[in-house]
Coordinates of C-alpha atoms and ligand atoms in Angstrom, one line a residue:
M1 CA -12.4 22.6 -21.4
A2 CA -13.9 25.3 -19.2
K3 CA -13.5 24.2 -15.6
S4 CA -16.7 23.1 -13.9
S5 CA -17.3 24.9 -10.7
I6 CA -18.3 21.6 -9.1
T7 CA -15.5 19.2 -8.1
P8 CA -16.2 15.5 -8.1
S9 CA -16.2 15.4 -4.3
Q10 CA -19.0 18.0 -4.2
R11 CA -21.3 16.3 -6.5
S12 CA -24.8 15.4 -5.4
T13 CA -25.9 11.8 -6.0
G14 CA -28.1 12.7 -9.0
D15 CA -27.0 13.0 -12.6
M16 CA -24.6 15.6 -13.9
A17 CA -25.9 19.1 -12.9
P18 CA -27.6 20.9 -15.8
E19 CA -25.1 23.8 -16.0
E20 CA -22.2 21.4 -15.9
F21 CA -23.8 19.4 -18.7
R22 CA -24.4 22.6 -20.8
T23 CA -20.7 23.6 -20.5
A24 CA -19.5 20.1 -21.2
A25 CA -21.8 19.6 -24.1
K26 CA -20.4 22.8 -25.8
D27 CA -16.9 21.5 -25.2
V28 CA -17.7 18.1 -26.7
A29 CA -19.3 19.9 -29.8
D30 CA -16.0 21.8 -30.2
R31 CA -14.0 18.7 -30.0
V32 CA -16.1 17.0 -32.7
A33 CA -15.9 20.1 -34.9
D34 CA -12.1 20.2 -34.4
Y35 CA -11.9 16.5 -35.2
L36 CA -13.8 16.8 -38.4
A37 CA -11.8 20.0 -39.5
G38 CA -8.5 18.4 -38.8
L39 CA -9.0 14.9 -40.2
E40 CA -6.5 15.2 -43.0
S41 CA -3.7 15.9 -40.6
R42 CA -4.1 12.4 -39.4
D43 CA -3.0 9.0 -40.8
V44 CA -6.2 7.2 -41.9
L45 CA -4.8 4.0 -40.4
P46 CA -3.1 4.5 -37.0
K47 CA 0.2 2.7 -36.7
L48 CA -0.7 0.3 -33.9
E49 CA -0.2 -3.3 -32.9
P50 CA -3.0 -5.3 -31.2
G51 CA -2.9 -4.5 -27.4
D52 CA -1.2 -1.1 -27.7
I53 CA -4.2 0.8 -26.4
R54 CA -5.5 -1.7 -23.9
K55 CA -2.2 -1.7 -22.0
Q56 CA -2.5 2.0 -21.5
L57 CA -5.9 1.7 -19.9
P58 CA -6.5 0.9 -16.3
T59 CA -7.8 -2.7 -15.8
T60 CA -10.3 -1.7 -13.1
P61 CA -12.8 1.2 -13.0
P62 CA -12.2 4.2 -10.7
R63 CA -13.6 3.8 -7.2
E64 CA -14.3 7.5 -6.8
P65 CA -15.6 10.0 -9.2
E66 CA -13.3 11.6 -11.7
S67 CA -13.4 15.0 -13.4
L68 CA -14.8 15.2 -16.9
E69 CA -11.7 17.2 -17.8
E70 CA -9.5 14.2 -17.0
I71 CA -11.8 11.8 -18.8
L72 CA -11.9 13.9 -21.9
D73 CA -8.1 14.4 -21.8
D74 CA -7.7 10.6 -21.9
F75 CA -10.2 10.4 -24.7
A76 CA -8.2 13.0 -26.7
R77 CA -4.9 11.2 -25.9
L78 CA -5.8 7.5 -26.2
I79 CA -9.0 7.1 -28.1
E80 CA -9.5 9.8 -30.7
P81 CA -6.1 9.4 -32.5
N82 CA -6.1 5.6 -32.3
I83 CA -9.1 4.7 -34.3
T84 CA -9.2 4.0 -38.0
H85 CA -10.6 7.2 -39.4
W86 CA -13.7 6.3 -41.3
Q87 CA -14.5 10.0 -41.7
H88 CA -11.1 10.7 -43.4
P89 CA -11.4 11.6 -47.1
G90 CA -8.6 9.1 -47.8
F91 CA -10.6 6.2 -46.4
M92 CA -11.5 4.4 -49.7
A93 CA -11.7 0.8 -48.3
Y94 CA -14.6 -1.6 -47.9
F95 CA -17.7 0.5 -48.3
P96 CA -17.9 4.0 -46.9
S97 CA -19.5 4.8 -43.6
V98 CA -19.4 8.5 -43.3
A99 CA -21.3 10.6 -40.7
S100 CA -22.5 13.9 -42.1
G101 CA -22.7 17.0 -39.9
P102 CA -26.5 17.1 -39.9
G103 CA -26.6 13.3 -39.3
I104 CA -24.3 13.7 -36.3
L105 CA -26.5 16.5 -34.8
G106 CA -29.5 14.2 -35.3
E107 CA -27.7 11.4 -33.4
W108 CA -26.9 13.8 -30.5
L109 CA -30.5 15.0 -30.3
A110 CA -31.8 11.4 -30.4
S111 CA -29.5 10.4 -27.5
G112 CA -30.7 13.5 -25.6
L113 CA -34.3 12.4 -25.9
N114 CA -33.4 8.7 -25.5
S115 CA -36.8 7.7 -27.0
N116 CA -37.1 4.0 -27.2
V117 CA -39.2 3.1 -30.2
M118 CA -40.8 -0.1 -29.1
F119 CA -44.4 0.7 -29.6
W120 CA -46.5 3.8 -30.3
R121 CA -47.5 4.5 -26.7
N122 CA -43.8 4.6 -25.7
A123 CA -42.7 6.7 -28.6
P124 CA -45.5 8.5 -30.5
A125 CA -43.6 11.1 -32.4
S126 CA -40.6 8.8 -32.9
T127 CA -42.8 6.0 -34.3
E128 CA -44.7 8.4 -36.7
L129 CA -41.5 10.1 -37.8
E130 CA -40.1 6.7 -38.7
Q131 CA -43.2 5.9 -40.7
V132 CA -42.8 9.3 -42.6
V133 CA -39.1 9.0 -43.2
V134 CA -39.3 5.4 -44.4
D135 CA -42.0 6.6 -46.8
W136 CA -39.8 9.5 -47.9
L137 CA -37.0 7.1 -48.6
R138 CA -39.3 4.7 -50.4
G139 CA -40.2 7.5 -52.8
M140 CA -36.7 8.8 -53.1
L141 CA -35.5 5.3 -54.2
G142 CA -38.3 5.0 -56.7
L143 CA -40.3 2.3 -55.0
P144 CA -44.1 2.4 -55.5
D145 CA -46.8 2.9 -53.0
G146 CA -47.5 -0.3 -51.0
W147 CA -43.9 -0.6 -49.9
D148 CA -43.3 -0.1 -46.2
G149 CA -40.4 -0.8 -43.9
M150 CA -38.5 0.0 -40.7
F151 CA -35.0 0.8 -39.5
T152 CA -32.7 -1.8 -38.0
D153 CA -29.1 -1.7 -37.0
T154 CA -27.4 -3.4 -39.9
A155 CA -28.0 -5.2 -43.2
S156 CA -27.1 -8.4 -41.5
I157 CA -30.0 -8.1 -39.2
S158 CA -32.4 -6.8 -41.9
S159 CA -31.6 -9.8 -44.0
L160 CA -32.0 -12.1 -41.1
L161 CA -35.5 -10.7 -40.5
S162 CA -36.4 -11.2 -44.1
L163 CA -35.3 -14.8 -44.0
V164 CA -37.5 -15.4 -41.0
A165 CA -40.4 -13.8 -43.0
A166 CA -39.6 -16.0 -46.0
R167 CA -39.6 -19.1 -43.9
H168 CA -42.9 -18.1 -42.3
A169 CA -44.4 -17.7 -45.8
V170 CA -43.7 -21.3 -46.7
D171 CA -47.1 -23.1 -46.7
G172 CA -47.5 -25.8 -44.0
L173 CA -44.1 -25.3 -42.4
D174 CA -45.4 -23.4 -39.3
S175 CA -41.8 -23.0 -38.0
R176 CA -43.0 -20.2 -35.7
D177 CA -44.8 -22.7 -33.5
Q178 CA -43.3 -26.0 -34.4
G179 CA -39.6 -25.1 -34.9
L180 CA -37.7 -27.1 -37.5
A181 CA -35.9 -29.8 -35.5
G182 CA -37.2 -33.4 -35.1
R183 CA -39.7 -33.1 -38.0
P184 CA -38.9 -35.8 -40.5
E185 CA -42.2 -35.0 -42.3
I186 CA -40.8 -31.8 -43.8
G187 CA -38.2 -31.6 -46.5
R188 CA -35.0 -29.7 -46.1
L189 CA -35.0 -25.9 -46.7
R190 CA -33.1 -24.1 -49.4
I191 CA -31.8 -20.5 -49.8
Y192 CA -30.3 -19.4 -53.1
I193 CA -27.6 -16.8 -53.4
S194 CA -24.8 -16.1 -55.9
D195 CA -21.2 -17.0 -55.4
E196 CA -20.7 -13.3 -54.8
A197 CA -23.3 -12.8 -52.1
H198 CA -22.4 -11.3 -48.7
M199 CA -21.6 -13.6 -45.7
S200 CA -24.5 -12.0 -43.8
I201 CA -26.8 -14.3 -45.7
D202 CA -24.8 -17.4 -44.6
K203 CA -25.0 -16.1 -41.0
A204 CA -28.8 -15.6 -41.3
A205 CA -29.1 -19.2 -42.6
I206 CA -27.1 -20.4 -39.5
V207 CA -29.6 -18.5 -37.3
V208 CA -32.9 -19.5 -38.9
G209 CA -32.1 -23.2 -38.8
I210 CA -31.6 -23.6 -42.5
G211 CA -27.9 -24.0 -42.0
R212 CA -24.9 -23.5 -44.3
N213 CA -25.7 -26.7 -46.2
G214 CA -29.1 -25.4 -46.9
I215 CA -27.5 -22.6 -49.0
R216 CA -27.2 -23.3 -52.7
R217 CA -24.7 -21.0 -54.4
I218 CA -25.6 -20.1 -58.0
P219 CA -22.6 -19.5 -60.3
V220 CA -22.0 -16.0 -61.7
D221 CA -21.3 -14.8 -65.3
D222 CA -18.1 -13.1 -66.3
E223 CA -19.4 -9.9 -64.8
Y224 CA -20.0 -11.5 -61.4
R225 CA -23.8 -11.5 -61.8
M226 CA -26.0 -14.4 -60.7
R227 CA -26.9 -16.6 -63.7
A228 CA -30.7 -16.7 -63.9
D229 CA -30.7 -19.8 -66.0
A230 CA -28.6 -21.6 -63.4
L231 CA -31.0 -20.4 -60.7
A232 CA -34.0 -21.8 -62.5
A233 CA -32.2 -25.1 -63.1
A234 CA -31.1 -25.4 -59.4
I235 CA -34.6 -24.8 -58.1
A236 CA -36.1 -27.4 -60.4
E237 CA -33.4 -29.9 -59.4
D238 CA -33.9 -29.3 -55.7
R239 CA -37.7 -29.7 -56.0
E240 CA -37.1 -33.0 -57.7
N241 CA -34.9 -34.1 -54.8
G242 CA -37.4 -33.0 -52.1
W243 CA -35.9 -29.7 -51.0
I244 CA -38.2 -26.8 -50.2
P245 CA -37.0 -23.6 -51.8
V246 CA -37.6 -20.8 -49.3
C247 CA -35.8 -17.7 -50.6
V248 CA -33.7 -16.2 -53.3
V249 CA -31.4 -13.4 -52.2
A250 CA -30.3 -11.3 -55.2
T251 CA -27.6 -8.8 -54.6
L252 CA -27.7 -5.4 -56.3
G253 CA -24.1 -4.1 -55.7
T254 CA -22.1 -7.1 -54.4
T255 CA -19.5 -6.4 -51.8
S256 CA -16.5 -7.4 -53.8
S257 CA -17.2 -5.9 -57.2
T258 CA -20.6 -4.1 -56.9
S259 CA -22.0 -6.4 -59.6
V260 CA -25.7 -6.3 -60.1
D261 CA -27.7 -9.5 -60.2
P262 CA -30.2 -9.5 -63.1
I263 CA -33.3 -8.8 -61.0
A264 CA -35.6 -8.5 -63.9
E265 CA -34.8 -12.1 -64.9
I266 CA -34.7 -13.5 -61.3
E267 CA -38.0 -12.0 -60.2
P268 CA -40.2 -14.0 -62.6
I269 CA -38.5 -17.2 -61.6
C270 CA -39.3 -16.4 -57.9
R271 CA -43.0 -15.6 -58.8
R272 CA -43.4 -18.8 -60.8
E273 CA -41.8 -20.9 -58.1
K274 CA -43.5 -19.0 -55.3
V275 CA -40.2 -18.3 -53.6
W276 CA -39.6 -15.2 -51.5
L277 CA -37.2 -12.7 -53.2
H278 CA -35.0 -10.7 -50.9
V279 CA -32.8 -8.0 -52.4
D280 CA -29.5 -7.1 -50.7
A281 CA -28.7 -3.6 -51.9
A282 CA -27.0 -2.6 -48.7
Y283 CA -24.5 -0.3 -50.5
A284 CA -25.9 0.3 -53.9
A285 CA -29.6 1.2 -53.1
A286 CA -28.3 4.7 -52.4
A287 CA -27.8 5.1 -56.2
A288 CA -31.5 4.5 -56.8
V289 CA -32.1 8.1 -55.8
L290 CA -30.5 8.9 -59.2
P291 CA -33.0 8.5 -62.0
E292 CA -30.2 7.7 -64.4
K293 CA -29.2 4.6 -62.3
R294 CA -32.7 3.2 -61.9
G295 CA -32.1 0.7 -64.7
Y296 CA -29.9 -1.3 -62.4
F297 CA -32.9 -1.7 -60.0
A298 CA -35.7 -2.3 -62.5
G299 CA -37.8 -5.2 -61.2
W300 CA -36.8 -4.8 -57.5
E301 CA -40.2 -3.2 -56.9
R302 CA -41.7 -6.7 -57.4
S303 CA -39.5 -8.4 -54.9
D304 CA -40.7 -9.1 -51.3
S305 CA -38.1 -7.3 -49.3
I306 CA -35.1 -5.0 -49.8
V307 CA -32.3 -4.0 -47.5
F308 CA -30.6 -0.5 -47.9
N309 CA -28.0 0.8 -45.5
P310 CA -28.1 4.6 -45.1
H311 CA -25.0 4.2 -42.9
K312 CA -23.0 3.2 -46.0
W313 CA -23.2 5.5 -49.1
F314 CA -25.8 7.9 -47.7
F315 CA -23.8 9.9 -45.1
T316 CA -25.8 8.7 -42.1
P317 CA -23.9 8.0 -38.8
F318 CA -23.7 4.4 -38.0
D319 CA -26.0 2.6 -37.4
A320 CA -28.9 2.8 -39.8
S321 CA -30.2 0.0 -42.0
L322 CA -33.5 0.2 -43.7
L323 CA -35.5 -3.0 -44.3
F324 CA -38.2 -2.4 -46.9
F325 CA -41.0 -4.9 -47.2
R326 CA -44.1 -5.3 -49.3
K327 CA -45.9 -7.7 -47.1
G328 CA -45.6 -6.2 -43.6
D329 CA -48.2 -8.6 -42.3
T330 CA -45.9 -11.6 -43.0
F331 CA -43.2 -10.0 -40.8
R332 CA -45.8 -9.2 -38.1
D333 CA -47.3 -12.7 -38.2
A334 CA -43.8 -14.2 -38.0
F335 CA -42.7 -12.1 -35.0
S336 CA -45.6 -10.5 -33.1
L337 CA -46.1 -11.3 -29.5
V338 CA -48.1 -9.0 -27.2
P339 CA -47.9 -10.2 -23.6
E340 CA -49.9 -8.3 -21.0
Y341 CA -47.0 -6.1 -19.9
I342 CA -46.8 -4.4 -23.3
K343 CA -50.5 -4.1 -23.9
T344 CA -51.4 -0.4 -24.2
G345 CA -55.0 -0.2 -25.3
V346 CA -54.1 2.1 -28.1
S347 CA -56.0 1.5 -31.4
D348 CA -54.7 -0.9 -34.0
E349 CA -53.9 1.9 -36.3
A350 CA -50.9 2.8 -34.3
R351 CA -47.7 1.2 -35.5
N352 CA -45.9 -1.0 -32.9
Y353 CA -42.5 -1.6 -34.5
N354 CA -41.4 -4.3 -32.0
E355 CA -44.0 -6.6 -33.6
Y356 CA -42.1 -6.6 -36.9
G357 CA -38.8 -7.9 -35.7
I358 CA -36.8 -9.4 -32.9
Q359 CA -35.9 -6.4 -30.8
M360 CA -38.3 -4.9 -28.3
G361 CA -36.3 -1.8 -27.6
R362 CA -35.2 0.1 -30.7
R363 CA -33.1 3.2 -31.3
F364 CA -34.7 6.4 -32.6
R365 CA -32.9 6.3 -36.0
A366 CA -35.5 8.3 -38.0
L367 CA -34.5 11.6 -36.4
K368 CA -31.0 11.7 -37.9
M369 CA -32.3 10.6 -41.3
W370 CA -35.1 13.3 -41.2
I371 CA -32.6 16.1 -40.3
Q372 CA -30.1 14.9 -42.8
I373 CA -32.6 14.5 -45.7
R374 CA -34.0 18.0 -45.0
W375 CA -30.6 19.6 -44.7
F376 CA -29.2 18.2 -47.9
G377 CA -32.5 18.1 -49.8
V378 CA -33.1 15.3 -52.3
E379 CA -31.2 17.2 -55.0
G380 CA -28.3 17.8 -52.7
L381 CA -28.0 14.1 -52.0
R382 CA -28.2 13.4 -55.7
A383 CA -25.5 15.9 -56.5
R384 CA -23.1 14.2 -54.1
L385 CA -23.8 10.7 -55.2
R386 CA -23.4 11.8 -58.9
E387 CA -20.1 13.3 -58.1
H388 CA -18.9 10.0 -56.5
C389 CA -20.0 8.1 -59.6
A390 CA -18.3 10.6 -61.9
W391 CA -15.0 10.4 -60.0
A392 CA -15.2 6.6 -60.2
Q393 CA -15.6 6.8 -63.9
E394 CA -12.7 9.1 -64.1
F395 CA -10.5 6.7 -62.2
R396 CA -11.8 3.9 -64.4
T397 CA -10.5 5.7 -67.5
W398 CA -7.1 6.2 -65.9
I399 CA -6.9 2.5 -65.2
D400 CA -8.2 1.6 -68.7
D401 CA -5.6 3.9 -70.4
A402 CA -2.6 2.7 -68.4
P403 CA -0.8 -0.2 -70.0
D404 CA 0.5 -1.6 -66.6
W405 CA -2.9 -1.6 -65.0
E406 CA -6.0 -3.7 -65.5
R407 CA -9.6 -3.2 -64.5
L408 CA -11.2 -6.3 -63.2
A409 CA -15.0 -5.5 -63.1
P410 CA -17.5 -3.0 -64.6
V411 CA -18.1 0.2 -62.6
P412 CA -21.8 0.7 -62.2
F413 CA -21.6 2.9 -59.1
S414 CA -18.7 4.4 -57.1
T415 CA -16.3 1.4 -56.8
V416 CA -13.5 0.4 -59.1
C417 CA -11.8 -3.0 -59.0
F418 CA -8.3 -3.1 -60.5
R419 CA -4.8 -4.4 -60.3
Y420 CA -1.3 -3.8 -61.4
C421 CA -0.4 -6.1 -64.2
P422 CA 2.6 -5.1 -66.2
P423 CA 3.2 -7.0 -69.4
G424 CA 6.0 -9.5 -68.9
I425 CA 4.9 -10.9 -65.6
T426 CA 2.8 -14.0 -66.2
D427 CA 3.1 -15.9 -63.0
A428 CA -0.3 -15.5 -61.2
S429 CA 1.1 -15.7 -57.7
E430 CA 3.8 -13.1 -58.5
I431 CA 1.1 -10.7 -59.7
D432 CA -1.0 -11.3 -56.6
G433 CA 2.1 -10.7 -54.4
R434 CA 3.0 -7.5 -56.1
N435 CA -0.5 -6.1 -55.8
A436 CA -0.6 -7.1 -52.1
A437 CA 2.7 -5.2 -51.6
I438 CA 1.4 -2.1 -53.4
L439 CA -1.7 -2.1 -51.2
D440 CA 0.4 -2.4 -48.1
A441 CA 2.6 0.5 -49.2
V442 CA -0.4 2.7 -50.0
N443 CA -2.0 2.0 -46.7
A444 CA 1.3 2.5 -44.8
S445 CA 1.5 6.1 -46.3
G446 CA -1.2 7.1 -43.9
Q447 CA -2.9 9.2 -46.6
F448 CA -5.2 6.6 -48.0
Y449 CA -6.7 3.3 -47.1
L450 CA -7.8 0.8 -49.7
S451 CA -9.0 -2.7 -49.3
H452 CA -8.8 -5.8 -51.5
T453 CA -10.8 -8.8 -52.5
K454 CA -10.4 -11.7 -54.9
L455 CA -12.3 -11.8 -58.2
A456 CA -12.0 -15.0 -60.2
G457 CA -9.1 -16.0 -58.0
R458 CA -7.2 -12.8 -58.7
Y459 CA -6.0 -10.4 -56.0
T460 CA -8.0 -7.3 -56.6
M461 CA -7.6 -3.8 -55.2
R462 CA -10.8 -1.8 -54.6
L463 CA -11.2 1.9 -54.6
V464 CA -14.5 3.1 -53.2
L465 CA -15.8 6.6 -53.2
G466 CA -18.6 7.9 -51.0
N467 CA -17.3 10.6 -48.7
P468 CA -18.9 14.0 -49.1
R469 CA -15.8 15.6 -47.7
A470 CA -13.6 14.1 -50.5
S471 CA -12.9 15.7 -53.8
L472 CA -11.6 14.6 -57.2
D473 CA -8.2 15.8 -56.0
H474 CA -8.1 12.9 -53.5
V475 CA -8.7 10.5 -56.3
R476 CA -5.9 12.1 -58.4
R477 CA -3.6 11.8 -55.4
V478 CA -4.3 8.2 -54.7
W479 CA -3.7 7.3 -58.4
E480 CA -0.4 9.1 -58.3
L481 CA 0.6 7.3 -55.1
L482 CA -0.5 3.9 -56.6
R483 CA 1.7 4.5 -59.7
K484 CA 4.6 5.7 -57.6
V485 CA 4.5 2.7 -55.3
A486 CA 4.2 0.3 -58.3
R487 CA 7.3 1.7 -59.9
Ligands
PLP1 C1 -22.0 -4.2 -46.2 C2 -22.9 -5.2 -46.7 C3 -23.6 -6.1 -45.9 C4 -23.5 -6.1 -44.4 O1 -23.8 -4.8 -43.8 P1 -23.9 -4.6 -42.2 O2 -24.8 -3.5 -42.1 O3 -22.5 -4.4 -41.8 O4 -24.5 -5.9 -41.6 C5 -24.5 -7.0 -46.4 N1 -24.6 -7.1 -47.8 C6 -23.9 -6.3 -48.6 C7 -24.1 -6.4 -50.1 C8 -23.0 -5.3 -48.1 O5 -22.3 -4.6 -48.9

């Protein structure tokens, strides 16, 4: 980088001098631009063993100031090459978390402002921009007026907040004031999820005092969707045995196979039983911007809360989760505390986001979303998502047409579940072992990174598309590599 004219020993005791910051910021911008431009020269997965990096770092902090040049050199040598490169077009594991250029710029601007979005008085424009962007996204996803929401860090936290609201909505429970322990007069509380639901719901149950044994898992059909008939039967049986049904969590786009719970059948059961319906659509909600995919979501507009992660398949830098809710007052009643030291005297019309959740201080996430949505435009976002869905369909046909390969789940979005299964091998554990070996070899190539799951007990490879820097050519190349490795 351009050398600063100020040496560490000449620094005043204030912050970095403005001119030094300006020079350094330009250098950092160049580094990030170079990183993004050069991603494909790197291995997606660095070849490292646990501890390799830590042992190259000093165990104690420097006593005296160091030059930024030295610090950034160490960054370039030790940190940048030794992460798993989520931004790499060959990263097709888990779910994508890709930071777009405009999103990164928004993240930088937000950290420059360092606006802490606790309440309106502390963050007027940031609060109101969050209200506007949440409403933009509501409309983009096809949710009707009356839905509101807020940004959180992750789907795990969004779902936790929803479970607290669901618990608060149970008549006569008053857990906000009474807690749950030592109250023999109340029955035990139940949450319903499918066998394929994400572990974040189990964790939320641990936190809200419902516990893992308070979770009832509903079996899935042969396409990994919650069975609505089994849900209705489970709730009826529980009521008979004194349980209090609190919440059903339906997943639209499960983590293993992206299966879609039949929300249009589940929702009427929840209404009839007066049970909160939370929709976990952390990955798949992005697809609701596509009118042709709305069928998968039909009925979610009558649920009570929905979680969508823009930091997954929506190109937003980590972190950004969006918790949509229809009854904001329930969240506010469940969480709001306004002690003297945060009273501002501003009219009640102002939104004070801290009252709707656990955190007081909150990041200014709306800025990167606002910049990104404007830069891509709704049609631009749609075009990219459509491409990912189309490439997934293409890959699906390659699997379906190959006699040695087998598809293990439908492909509603941009994820394909499959395995190698040549005729002649019938031993289940041998098939699993071969697939695990293929996955290891593909990942060792450095060009691609795939992850796996188990579906109906079978080792399953997952190919997930969602990187706006990838192309159909990457999908062709990973298919070639898979076949080569399998042979
Ligand atoms: C990824 C995922 C989560 C967890 O998301 P975080 O933001 O990492 O907490 C929850 N549910 C589903 C369906 C997911 O795919």
